[in-house]
Coordinates of C-alpha atoms in Angstrom, one line a residue:
M241 CA 66.9 -18.1 -8.1
T242 CA 64.6 -15.3 -7.1
E243 CA 62.6 -12.2 -8.1
R244 CA 64.7 -9.2 -7.0
Q245 CA 63.5 -5.9 -5.7
I246 CA 63.4 -3.2 -8.3
R247 CA 65.5 -0.1 -7.5
I248 CA 63.5 3.2 -7.5
F249 CA 64.2 6.6 -8.9
G250 CA 66.9 8.3 -6.8
D251 CA 69.0 5.2 -6.4
P252 CA 72.4 6.1 -7.9
V253 CA 72.7 2.7 -9.5
L254 CA 70.1 3.8 -12.0
K255 CA 72.2 6.8 -13.2
T256 CA 75.4 4.8 -13.6
A257 CA 76.5 3.3 -16.9
S258 CA 76.8 -0.5 -16.7
A259 CA 80.0 -2.3 -17.3
P260 CA 80.3 -5.0 -20.1
I261 CA 80.2 -8.6 -19.1
D262 CA 83.6 -10.1 -19.9
T263 CA 83.5 -13.5 -18.3
I264 CA 80.5 -15.9 -18.0
D265 CA 80.7 -17.5 -14.5
E266 CA 78.2 -18.7 -11.9
G267 CA 77.6 -15.1 -10.8
I268 CA 76.5 -14.1 -14.3
R269 CA 74.4 -17.3 -14.6
G270 CA 72.7 -16.4 -11.3
L271 CA 72.2 -12.8 -12.5
V272 CA 70.4 -14.0 -15.6
D273 CA 68.2 -16.4 -13.5
D274 CA 67.3 -13.4 -11.3
L275 CA 66.6 -11.2 -14.3
L276 CA 64.3 -13.8 -15.8
D277 CA 62.5 -14.4 -12.5
S278 CA 62.1 -10.6 -12.0
V279 CA 60.6 -10.0 -15.5
R280 CA 57.9 -12.7 -15.1
P281 CA 55.3 -10.9 -13.0
P282 CA 52.4 -9.5 -15.0
G283 CA 52.9 -6.0 -16.5
R284 CA 56.6 -6.2 -16.9
A285 CA 58.1 -5.9 -20.4
G286 CA 61.8 -5.7 -19.3
V287 CA 64.2 -5.6 -16.4
A288 CA 67.7 -4.3 -16.7
A289 CA 70.4 -5.6 -14.4
S290 CA 70.9 -2.0 -13.0
Q291 CA 67.2 -2.1 -11.9
I292 CA 68.1 -4.9 -9.5
G293 CA 71.2 -3.2 -8.3
V294 CA 73.8 -4.8 -10.6
N295 CA 75.8 -2.5 -13.0
L296 CA 76.4 -5.1 -15.7
R297 CA 75.2 -4.9 -19.3
A298 CA 72.3 -7.5 -19.2
F299 CA 68.5 -7.3 -19.4
S300 CA 65.6 -9.6 -19.5
Y301 CA 62.4 -9.1 -21.5
N302 CA 58.8 -10.4 -21.5
I303 CA 56.9 -9.4 -24.6
D304 CA 53.7 -11.1 -25.3
G305 CA 54.8 -14.2 -23.3
D306 CA 58.2 -14.4 -25.0
I307 CA 60.6 -14.3 -22.1
G308 CA 64.4 -14.1 -22.7
Y309 CA 67.6 -12.2 -21.9
I310 CA 70.6 -10.7 -23.7
L311 CA 74.1 -9.9 -22.5
N312 CA 76.1 -6.9 -23.6
P313 CA 73.3 -5.6 -25.9
V314 CA 74.0 -2.9 -28.4
I315 CA 71.5 -1.1 -30.7
V316 CA 72.9 -1.6 -34.2
E317 CA 70.0 -0.4 -36.3
T318 CA 67.0 1.8 -36.1
E319 CA 64.4 2.7 -38.7
G320 CA 61.9 5.5 -39.0
E321 CA 61.7 8.8 -37.1
K322 CA 61.3 8.8 -33.3
E323 CA 57.6 8.9 -32.3
P324 CA 56.1 9.6 -28.9
V325 CA 54.9 6.4 -27.2
D326 CA 53.3 6.2 -23.8
E327 CA 55.9 4.8 -21.5
G328 CA 56.3 3.9 -17.9
C329 CA 59.1 2.3 -15.8
L330 CA 59.2 -0.1 -12.9
S331 CA 61.8 2.3 -11.3
V332 CA 59.4 5.3 -11.6
P333 CA 56.2 3.7 -10.4
G334 CA 52.8 5.1 -11.5
L335 CA 54.1 7.6 -14.1
W336 CA 53.4 7.4 -17.8
Y337 CA 54.6 9.9 -20.3
P338 CA 55.0 10.2 -24.1
T339 CA 58.6 9.2 -24.8
P340 CA 60.3 9.5 -28.2
R341 CA 61.2 6.1 -29.5
Y342 CA 62.2 4.6 -32.9
P343 CA 59.4 2.4 -34.4
F344 CA 62.0 -0.3 -35.3
V345 CA 65.1 -1.4 -33.5
R346 CA 67.7 -4.2 -33.9
V347 CA 69.9 -5.2 -30.9
V348 CA 72.8 -7.6 -30.9
G349 CA 74.5 -9.2 -27.9
S350 CA 75.2 -12.7 -26.7
D351 CA 73.8 -15.5 -24.5
L352 CA 75.4 -17.4 -21.6
D353 CA 77.2 -19.7 -24.0
G354 CA 78.8 -16.8 -25.9
N355 CA 76.5 -17.4 -28.9
P356 CA 75.3 -14.3 -30.8
V357 CA 71.8 -13.1 -30.0
E358 CA 69.8 -10.7 -32.2
L359 CA 66.5 -9.1 -31.2
S360 CA 64.6 -6.9 -33.5
G361 CA 61.1 -5.7 -33.8
T362 CA 58.5 -3.0 -33.8
G363 CA 55.9 -1.9 -31.3
L364 CA 56.3 -2.9 -27.7
L365 CA 59.5 -4.9 -28.4
A366 CA 61.2 -1.9 -30.1
Q367 CA 60.2 0.3 -27.2
A368 CA 61.4 -2.2 -24.6
L369 CA 64.7 -2.7 -26.3
Q370 CA 65.4 1.0 -26.3
H371 CA 64.2 1.4 -22.8
E372 CA 66.4 -1.4 -21.4
V373 CA 69.5 -0.3 -23.3
D374 CA 68.9 3.2 -21.9
H375 CA 68.9 1.7 -18.4
L376 CA 72.3 0.1 -19.1
D377 CA 73.6 3.4 -20.3
G378 CA 72.5 5.1 -17.0
L379 CA 69.4 6.8 -18.5
L380 CA 65.8 6.7 -17.4
Y381 CA 63.0 7.4 -19.8
L382 CA 62.4 10.6 -18.0
D383 CA 65.7 11.8 -19.5
R384 CA 64.2 11.4 -23.0
L385 CA 61.1 13.6 -22.3
D386 CA 60.6 17.0 -23.8
T387 CA 61.0 20.0 -21.5
D388 CA 57.3 20.4 -20.5
N389 CA 56.7 16.7 -19.9
R390 CA 60.0 16.3 -17.9
K391 CA 59.0 19.2 -15.6
A392 CA 55.5 17.7 -15.1
A393 CA 57.1 14.2 -14.5
M394 CA 59.6 15.5 -12.0
K395 CA 56.8 17.4 -10.1
E396 CA 54.8 14.1 -10.0
V397 CA 57.9 12.2 -8.7
R398 CA 58.5 14.8 -5.9
E399 CA 54.9 14.5 -4.9
S400 CA 54.7 10.7 -5.0
A401 CA 54.5 8.7 -1.8
W402 CA 57.4 6.4 -2.9
F403 CA 59.9 9.2 -3.4

């Protein structure tokens, strides 16, 4: 398959909640291949299907060289209090802001064969799982920022060359 272009802030697909995947067919298999190819470049921790223009509940991840995917992910457990973590997004290039995230997260979903998949962890994995599920819910990390940081981020977006 192929690495797909990442959709950028302002594209309506990024603010639309993604539909569940009901049937695994060649289209879904192709989507997973594209997600895996799109998450491989250096500096990418995750790519949601919506970021490549497909509003279906799937994402790929690349954490410390561990590359994979999950279909229909749902956050089923969090631990600790949300803490601000520096976060950026491929769909909002060049911006980094402290985003409140749980320190531990567990996500369940399935693979292409319908087998259950469970991902859980702390640190970057916990952050990426929350970030990618947010994408599938039509949220960007900017939506999670406190008022002052959100104002600053939106100003930076408006002044950016890519907007």
